[in-house]
Amino acid sequence: MDFETNYEIEDTADFIHRRNFSRVALQFPDELLKDSMRVVGALRDKLQLLKGSGSEAQRDGAKEVRLFVMADATYGSCCVDEVGASHSDGECVIHYGHTCLSPSSTLPAFFVLGKASVDATKFAESFSNYASTSGKPVLVLYGLEYAHAIPHIREVVVALSSSSTVSNPTCEYLFADVASRVTDPPKECENSEKTLRPDCDCDTSCEGVTPGFIGSIGGLVWSLPKGCKMEDYSLFWIGSDNSAFANAVLTFNGCEIVRYDVEQGCLMTDLSAQRKILKRRYYLVEKAKDANIVGILVGTLGVAGYLNMIRQMKDLITAAGKKAYTFVMGRPNPAKLANFPECDVFVYVSCPQTALLDSKEFLAPVITPFEAMLSFSRGLEWTGAYVTKFWDLIDSPLPDVRHEDPEEARFSLIQGRYVEDFSSKVNLEEEEENGRVVALSTTMEKALQLRDKNTTMITSNGKVATSGAEYFATRRTYHGLDMYHDSGSTVEPFLIGRSGKASGYEGERNKPDTEVEI
Amino acid sequence: MVKFTAEELRRIMDMKHNIRNMSVIAHVDHGKSTLTDSLVAAAGIIAQEVAGDVRMTDTRADEAERGITIKSTGISLYYEMSEKSLKQYKGQRDGNEYLINLIDSPGHVDFSSEVTAALRITDGALVVVDCVEGVCVQTETVLRQALGERIRPVLTVNKMDRCFLELQVDGEEAYQTFQRVIENANVIMATYEDPLLGDVQVYPEKGTVAFSAGLHGWAFTLTNFAKMYASKFGVDESKMMERLWGENFFDPATKKWTTKNTGSATCKRGFVQFCYEPIKQVINTCMNDQKDKLWPMLSKLGIQMKGEEKELMGKPLMKRVMQTWLPAADALLEMMIFHLPSPATAQRYRVENLYEGPLDDQYATAIRNCDPEGPLMLYVSKMIPASDKGRFFAFGRVFAGKVSTGVKVRIMGPNYVPGEKKDLYVKNVQRTVIWMGKRQETVEDVPCGNTVALVGLDQFITKNATLTNEKEVDAHPIRAMKFSVSPVVRVAVQCKVASDLPKLVEGLKRLAKSDPMVVCSIEESGEHIIAGAGELHLEICLKDLQDDFMGGAEIIKSDPVVSFRETVLEKSSRIVMSKSPNKHNRLYMEARPMEEGLAEAIDDGRIGPRDDPKVRSKILAEEFGWDKDLAKKIWCFGPETTGPNMVVDMCKGVQYLNEIKDSVVAGFQWASKEGALCEENMRGICYEVCDVVLHADAIHRGGGQVIPTARRVIYASQLTAKPRLLEPVYMVEIQAPEQALGGIYSVLNQKRGHVFEEMQRPGTPLYNIKAYLPVIESFGFSSTLRAATSGQAFPQCVFDHWDMMMSDPLEAGTQASTLVADIRKRKGLKEQMTPLSEFEDKL
């Protein structure tokens, strides 16, 4: 496939020209960065051409379009890096490569999805094989890089099913569509409910059927005929085993789902690994219930509504009697998070495809906002439904919360016994003492407490800390330099420390030729 | 059966000197429940209105089906003593009416937590021993438990009928057998010398041993016979008792008592002459239907038979005659009333074991005096599922004061620390309930010395708790119970229908509440795990879960899973080093196995994080040969800060070392919980921090850099120190006749078990075999064994120790490496172990 079609130079230039942007940020993921210069060159040529072809008035009004290349996004490369774009005062972002098509909050964005090749005939064969045996209607979902090929694939499939008389003619199938490749930030006058959903500008497959359930995931939208549920369909995924697919498996865990691997041209039906992810997430939910200090990790500064979500998370955590801290640290990794050992669990507010972090190597688990809602609202049990998009959670009423007595001991499946949420009890007692003055004085009372050394000793064993300060005071043995250190230590002479570089200090055997394998 | 109204029963409950709280304990199949049944039949209290209803002890269907007791059941008995027989009683009493609260407990070792809970709320124990099988492993275990709780025992030698009918042994032989049984029991009891409890050994001549045939409903103590003969011989009753046991012989020819067998044919031991022979005679006459001989004999003994009973033949006749002559209930109840303590007596010495607080405060005093006017002290020992789904009765014993309907109580849970608010609730008792047979009766209040069930507290009591009055803020709780078995067998459960998940979770919660031993948890892989003491225990738990706690929703269970431990065989082959992610910090470490017995000492809590460092270093230096200074340098224990692994600081003169200590500890807690082989807990590994190189800026040596590094270096040192797996091993005790031995040995061999003790029971054809058997091989062991020995052998398994598997898990193809691969697969880990090079860095 030639370069210009692959990078959709024409459409992009047209988008920029039509909207009259003068500063444009081009966001590349690491693996496409090598092509960035060629893309910029081609775009510039194209824009020049468009400018020339425009009318006289336009030509005067139009300024020189400046293109900026962005790389190494702070968060997941699938989201629009609005902060990065604003460093260069960009008016819009052109996003290349794999994307989650999450709505952006301040800048309009144009997504270039890329075009991966797919052998339509080969696919059509294995698809009709599957469709005729599944017994259920089939919904086809795909990685966005295959979106360009879908119309062609559909034709081939239709042709195949009409030509072969053997295959079951009644087998139903439905192709999902790509939502708009252009996203605009929510306008202030519109209510948030509407703008949070990417609007659909394609309407091909659902002609003639009255739309019932409208489903969407990772930039794909589809509508099911009235009266149908997602569970009635089996899912057929075209693409590689990536986070978008994992996301789909989790969200529609009630459906049968198969994956067509384009590169190998074969059907993968064994998805036990993906099912395991769901169970693992369930474990993390249970684990989070035992947490006392929760860290909220800001995983996006662009996806619409992230501030609302963070606020909502904070309220939720505080209401559960736990302590919340907010961290902004770019992409999380084990080393970064282990700097905050006081946090028992982290809630990662980010786009759906980066949110599912396998935190096996992390000191504390990292969960999604949906999982946090399950964990921190008492009496809420997980029924199997799963939501990865946090914007679907904003202000959503919690489904059927069973009102347990909050004082009652909670059963912790992690510890295998009943435990008590001590802090929630304290909160409750506070509420009981209704007077504000009383409340204030009790908070003050708690804010400053006299501790003697012995309590520190006792509490450091076993007792859980309920705030960062308490953790520091009770669980850490090292509190910084001790001014009043008097426990009989003798004065020691001044020593000269190491010098040089950490890769090999002076005086260490650091020459490669002398290094001996121990 | 005694018909009572709740008011009448409540009246006796006030007479604290006339109450006996006792449990029936024994090895499985020694006839506890049958014996209890005969007591209940005679003296069980039932509500007036339901008299004539079904049997009292008829409880769970599965109990009847398997023929074993699973849950302990409490029954109240009422017995009125005659003035004459009470003449001998020296203790305090209020009238002649007695209330006996009896708890029948399971004998199978898998359910010994039920026994523990029963013992806590009773003061005396009736130890039942099969006269042929003798004292068995479970008899010993429960007896030790009882004595540990300061429970006074009395003994009954049961299944006497087997002597007469099955084995047809003669008098002297039988005496020797009984004597041995009693001696064996006394050997165990003698080891518990307790000045406060006094002599706890049992003596037939003192009336603390009974001889019973539970199946036939008769029993006697020497008191019965002594009474009979005392007048005849014109001697004192107690004098007669002594003659009826031990080295006392009587020759009817010379009518003389001697202390040695004179050798003449007519000279026989007192017991044989006066107790055994007459019974044998009566039984034989009945069995042979020699009614012409029988009637005169009976009238001589003063036994009146009713009209239709005279028509009976053979065994039924024998049963009826014996029941009339020597009713089991009378003999046993009299023994209990005479020799087991009342709550008032027992609490005087039990208070030390029970109360955690100072022994001179008002609560201790109230318990000591069993003071109904004192502050309430109530111990809830178990939660009993109510017929109302999802609710539980809190069942326990009032040690002081009174508990009444509607009263506000302070609930102190097992984690309550006086002065803190943790695990503490103040709630109303909705109802106080007493059991009358199967029926629950609500009463106004229950005074101290009695057992009681409370309604309305189940949400706040998890497994057990201490209850006191609302205002008694300075009361300490009653000591928590210690269980003798540990949950080592696990099974993963999941529901058939995914949407039943909430039901499953709810069911697991209830299961955990109803059984103090079971542990319901969740694995990292998201599987729900139920852990129990043994295969049978798990089976019962699963049944309860599905039928009672989940309303019949279907569940799928995995094959039983055993947890392993990871350990090391030798000291690390070299000092290993790992660099932090920023390469600026280095940790050098070595792993070595702990000294033998040290891991067990940590398990038992003899050595732990809360020790006084001086005491700890003394034990370590004296028992395990540690250097005294080194003992002070233990950084921590793990996993969970108390586990049997540790980190020791061996560095010299490292700057900022105490700054990273917390981070190393955090990394160690993490690593020791999930070992490098297959993420099982580590056990018995000592990690020595040999050297540390740190960056000069604090920001570059923070937790983020050091915690993952500590974990990696720990894994590296584990892998270089010849890592091994530890598997749990049961101690199995099997009792079987000689001809079954071959079968037992072959089954044990096949299951990797090995016998370490084989002993013939003196005087019996039975052998006692003790063997070690890996827990993983124990599934289906008892059925295989039964098949191989045509049902003659019955094993009892108790977790004993962790055993090292000698094969190298790092070497492909060995048993251990296959096991590691299996575990990793089950846990959803990468099948290949992470190689050492991932953990160790080179300079």
CSV table of C-alpha atoms in Angstrom, one decimal, chain B residues 29-39 41 55 67 128-131 156-166 211-220 283 287 315-324 326-329 332:
chain,number,residue,atom,x,y,z
B,29,ASP,CA,-17.0,-44.9,66.6
B,30,HIS,CA,-16.5,-45.5,70.3
B,31,GLY,CA,-20.1,-45.0,70.9
B,32,LYS,CA,-20.6,-41.5,72.2
B,33,SER,CA,-23.8,-40.7,70.4
B,34,THR,CA,-25.4,-44.1,71.2
B,35,LEU,CA,-24.5,-43.6,74.8
B,36,THR,CA,-25.8,-40.1,74.8
B,37,ASP,CA,-29.0,-41.3,73.2
B,38,SER,CA,-29.7,-43.7,76.1
B,39,LEU,CA,-29.1,-40.8,78.5
B,41,ALA,CA,-34.1,-41.3,76.4
B,55,ARG,CA,-35.9,-38.5,68.8
B,67,GLY,CA,-23.2,-42.9,61.1
B,128,VAL,CA,-15.9,-42.8,76.3
B,129,VAL,CA,-13.4,-45.6,75.4
B,130,ASP,CA,-14.2,-48.7,73.5
B,131,CYS,CA,-13.2,-51.6,75.8
B,156,THR,CA,-16.6,-44.9,80.8
B,157,VAL,CA,-15.4,-48.1,79.4
B,158,ASN,CA,-18.0,-48.7,76.7
B,159,LYS,CA,-19.2,-51.5,74.5
B,160,MET,CA,-19.1,-54.0,77.4
B,161,ASP,CA,-21.6,-56.1,75.5
B,162,ARG,CA,-18.8,-57.0,73.0
B,163,CYS,CA,-17.0,-58.8,75.9
B,164,PHE,CA,-20.0,-60.9,76.7
B,165,LEU,CA,-21.4,-61.7,73.4
B,166,GLU,CA,-18.8,-61.3,70.7
B,211,PHE,CA,-18.6,-49.6,82.5
B,212,SER,CA,-21.3,-49.3,79.9
B,213,ALA,CA,-23.0,-50.9,77.0
B,214,GLY,CA,-24.4,-47.9,75.1
B,215,LEU,CA,-26.1,-50.1,72.5
B,216,HIS,CA,-28.0,-52.1,75.1
B,217,GLY,CA,-28.6,-49.1,77.3
B,218,TRP,CA,-27.0,-50.4,80.5
B,219,ALA,CA,-24.1,-49.3,82.6
B,220,PHE,CA,-22.7,-49.5,86.1
B,283,ILE,CA,-26.8,-62.3,80.1
B,287,MET,CA,-29.6,-65.4,75.6
B,315,LYS,CA,-31.4,-60.5,72.8
B,316,PRO,CA,-34.4,-58.2,73.4
B,317,LEU,CA,-35.0,-60.0,76.6
B,318,MET,CA,-31.4,-59.6,77.7
B,319,LYS,CA,-31.5,-55.9,76.8
B,320,ARG,CA,-34.7,-55.3,78.7
B,321,VAL,CA,-33.5,-57.2,81.8
B,322,MET,CA,-30.1,-55.4,81.8
B,323,GLN,CA,-31.8,-52.0,81.3
B,324,THR,CA,-34.0,-52.7,84.3
B,326,LEU,CA,-28.5,-51.5,85.6
B,327,PRO,CA,-30.0,-48.5,83.8
B,328,ALA,CA,-27.3,-46.6,82.0
B,329,ALA,CA,-28.7,-43.2,82.7
B,332,LEU,CA,-23.7,-42.4,84.4
